[in-house]
XYZ file of N, CA and C in Angstrom:
237
model
N 10.993 -13.117 -9.105
C 10.887 -12.309 -8.258
C 9.664 -11.661 -7.447
N 9.461 -11.088 -6.192
C 7.921 -10.842 -5.573
C 8.705 -9.291 -4.964
N 7.559 -8.998 -5.267
C 7.335 -7.166 -5.263
C 6.341 -7.444 -3.839
N 5.986 -6.641 -2.925
C 5.391 -6.396 -2.352
C 4.702 -4.409 -2.464
N 3.591 -3.874 -3.029
C 2.697 -3.212 -2.843
C 2.059 -2.097 -1.867
N 2.689 -1.281 -1.656
C 1.867 -1.320 0.134
C 1.205 0.366 -0.681
N -0.214 0.511 -0.152
C -0.930 1.254 -0.926
C -1.423 1.939 0.791
N -1.264 3.420 0.782
C -2.322 3.930 2.099
C -3.001 5.559 1.334
N -3.629 5.333 2.269
C -4.396 7.372 2.121
C -3.451 7.984 2.429
N -3.189 8.639 1.639
C -2.444 10.652 1.363
C -3.168 10.892 2.560
N -2.270 11.528 3.143
C -2.215 12.581 4.554
C -3.455 13.510 4.399
N -4.048 13.905 4.525
C -5.352 14.833 4.888
C -6.609 14.168 4.011
N -6.944 12.814 3.267
C -7.481 12.629 3.190
C -8.384 11.533 4.102
N -9.416 11.948 4.037
C -10.857 10.753 4.938
C -10.973 9.708 4.829
N -10.227 8.437 6.298
C -9.769 7.146 6.021
C -11.050 6.696 6.989
N -11.983 6.296 6.557
C -13.472 5.576 7.502
C -12.783 4.759 7.766
N -11.955 3.655 7.191
C -11.557 2.633 7.985
C -10.862 2.473 9.389
N -9.748 3.291 8.502
C -9.036 3.482 10.012
C -9.578 4.253 11.152
N -10.637 5.239 10.736
C -10.757 5.757 11.758
C -11.812 4.236 13.200
N -12.870 3.785 12.173
C -13.916 2.367 12.656
C -12.532 1.697 13.608
N -11.627 1.507 13.154
C -10.358 0.690 13.726
C -10.083 1.455 15.409
N -9.518 2.287 14.936
C -9.211 3.211 16.187
C -10.473 3.548 17.021
N -11.834 3.668 16.845
C -12.757 3.376 17.618
C -13.305 2.063 17.947
N -12.995 0.926 17.724
C -13.025 0.053 18.269
C -11.673 -0.978 19.183
N -10.362 -0.675 18.383
C -9.768 -0.662 19.488
C -9.660 0.158 21.562
N -10.180 1.243 20.736
C -10.409 2.214 22.381
C -11.673 1.581 22.947
N -12.274 0.930 22.035
C -13.832 -0.013 22.910
C -13.029 -1.217 23.432
N -12.351 -1.852 23.159
C -11.640 -3.010 23.516
C -10.404 -2.982 24.552
N -10.654 -1.328 24.622
C -9.708 -1.097 26.323
C -7.676 -0.795 26.040
N -8.142 -0.238 24.652
C -6.786 0.189 24.145
C -6.405 1.479 24.594
N -6.151 2.104 24.820
C -4.943 3.231 25.452
C -4.620 4.280 24.946
N -4.506 4.748 24.271
C -2.649 5.380 23.684
C -3.102 5.465 22.214
N -3.880 4.659 21.803
C -3.717 4.681 19.979
C -4.072 6.155 19.154
N -3.175 6.840 18.686
C -3.768 7.846 18.130
C -4.345 7.895 16.387
N -3.897 8.370 15.780
C -4.427 8.180 14.542
C -4.195 6.921 14.406
N -5.777 6.165 13.413
C -5.133 5.210 12.641
C -5.024 5.156 11.161
N -4.208 4.674 11.074
C -4.489 4.640 8.677
C -4.528 3.265 8.386
N -5.561 3.493 7.612
C -5.845 1.572 7.193
C -5.562 1.698 5.041
N -4.615 0.788 5.224
C -4.176 0.410 3.619
C -4.390 -0.804 3.098
N -3.619 -1.469 2.708
C -3.417 -2.476 1.963
C -2.226 -2.771 1.709
N -1.775 -4.166 1.704
C -1.272 -5.055 1.169
C -0.545 -5.650 -0.248
N -0.187 -5.416 -1.193
C -0.421 -7.127 -2.135
C 1.217 -7.585 -2.635
N 1.179 -8.200 -2.754
C 2.426 -9.151 -2.938
C 2.253 -9.747 -4.708
N 3.142 -9.122 -5.279
C 3.566 -9.899 -6.551
C 4.172 -10.828 -6.719
N 3.944 -11.840 -7.269
C 4.973 -12.585 -8.069
C 5.742 -12.177 -9.094
N 6.181 -11.962 -9.929
C 6.884 -11.353 -11.416
C 7.877 -12.238 -11.676
N 7.767 -12.307 -12.919
C 8.875 -13.351 -14.085
C 10.476 -12.340 -14.365
N 10.161 -11.649 -14.131
C 11.365 -11.050 -14.367
C 12.321 -11.200 -13.106
N 13.646 -11.388 -13.322
C 15.034 -11.574 -13.452
C 15.631 -10.133 -12.660
N 15.616 -9.098 -12.989
C 16.743 -7.853 -12.861
C 15.483 -6.922 -12.263
N 16.486 -6.980 -10.620
C 15.606 -5.617 -9.709
C 15.284 -5.252 -10.394
N 16.016 -3.783 -11.251
C 15.526 -2.801 -11.399
C 14.393 -2.366 -12.216
N 14.766 -3.759 -13.250
C 13.502 -3.788 -13.739
C 12.017 -4.515 -13.053
N 11.851 -4.857 -12.249
C 10.715 -5.856 -11.635
C 10.145 -4.710 -10.522
N 11.415 -3.798 -10.156
C 10.540 -2.626 -9.380
C 10.285 -1.751 -10.702
N 10.322 -1.593 -11.507
C 9.544 -0.684 -12.171
C 8.857 -0.951 -12.835
N 8.354 -2.354 -13.079
C 7.283 -2.439 -13.282
C 6.004 -2.557 -12.439
N 6.906 -3.454 -11.163
C 5.636 -2.471 -10.049
C 4.741 -1.832 -9.823
N 6.059 -0.616 -9.524
C 5.334 0.694 -9.543
C 4.293 1.048 -10.652
N 4.790 0.456 -11.952
C 4.101 1.145 -13.426
C 2.709 0.428 -12.742
N 2.203 -1.304 -12.109
C 1.419 -1.669 -11.597
C 0.830 -0.808 -10.843
N 1.543 -0.016 -9.942
C 0.287 0.250 -8.759
C 0.021 1.301 -9.351
N 0.773 2.633 -10.388
C 0.441 3.846 -10.632
C -1.373 3.423 -11.067
N -1.114 2.104 -12.505
C -1.906 2.121 -13.484
C -3.173 1.352 -12.525
N -3.195 0.673 -11.812
C -4.561 -0.347 -11.024
C -4.523 -0.280 -9.649
N -3.146 -0.398 -9.014
C -3.472 -0.645 -7.697
C -2.966 0.079 -6.895
N -2.872 1.247 -6.626
C -3.467 2.516 -6.010
C -3.603 3.055 -6.883
N -5.212 4.921 -6.073
C -5.986 5.359 -6.720
C -5.336 6.480 -6.128
N -3.730 7.510 -7.715
C -2.780 8.402 -6.931
C -3.092 9.484 -6.754
N -4.541 9.826 -6.765
C -5.381 11.048 -6.117
C -5.356 10.639 -4.774
N -6.188 9.908 -4.527
C -6.123 9.762 -2.993
C -5.254 8.993 -2.136
N -4.473 8.132 -2.452
C -3.336 7.202 -2.423
C -2.032 7.295 -2.195
N -1.119 7.104 -1.897
C 0.336 6.823 -2.142
C 0.449 5.019 -1.740
N 1.499 5.504 -2.532
C 2.629 3.389 -2.831
C 3.954 3.828 -1.980
N 4.441 2.509 -1.941
C 5.518 2.070 -1.613
C 6.099 0.686 -2.299
N 6.838 0.617 -3.556
C 7.204 -0.662 -3.804
C 8.086 -1.450 -2.899
N 8.709 -2.349 -2.822
C 9.166 -2.998 -1.984
C 10.148 -4.891 -2.980
N 11.658 -5.134 -2.686
C 11.098 -5.991 -3.726
C 11.282 -6.802 -2.629
N 11.031 -8.424 -2.116
C 11.317 -9.163 -1.046
C 11.577 -10.783 -1.503
């Protein structure tokens, strides 16, 4: 079973990478781009066959390693 973990900076947390991307897009002529936030996507191949347990396992992985829950939020979806 595959799980996708999307990790993003929490609202109000400074995102220098997102800010740099926003400036680069503006310098390339893309007008109308507001705030840009940059995160990461991690895809996991899990041996678990029960969807509920697979999602629970991926969420625990995100809490313990994949996301810094002080400054980042995460979302887990099975794909």
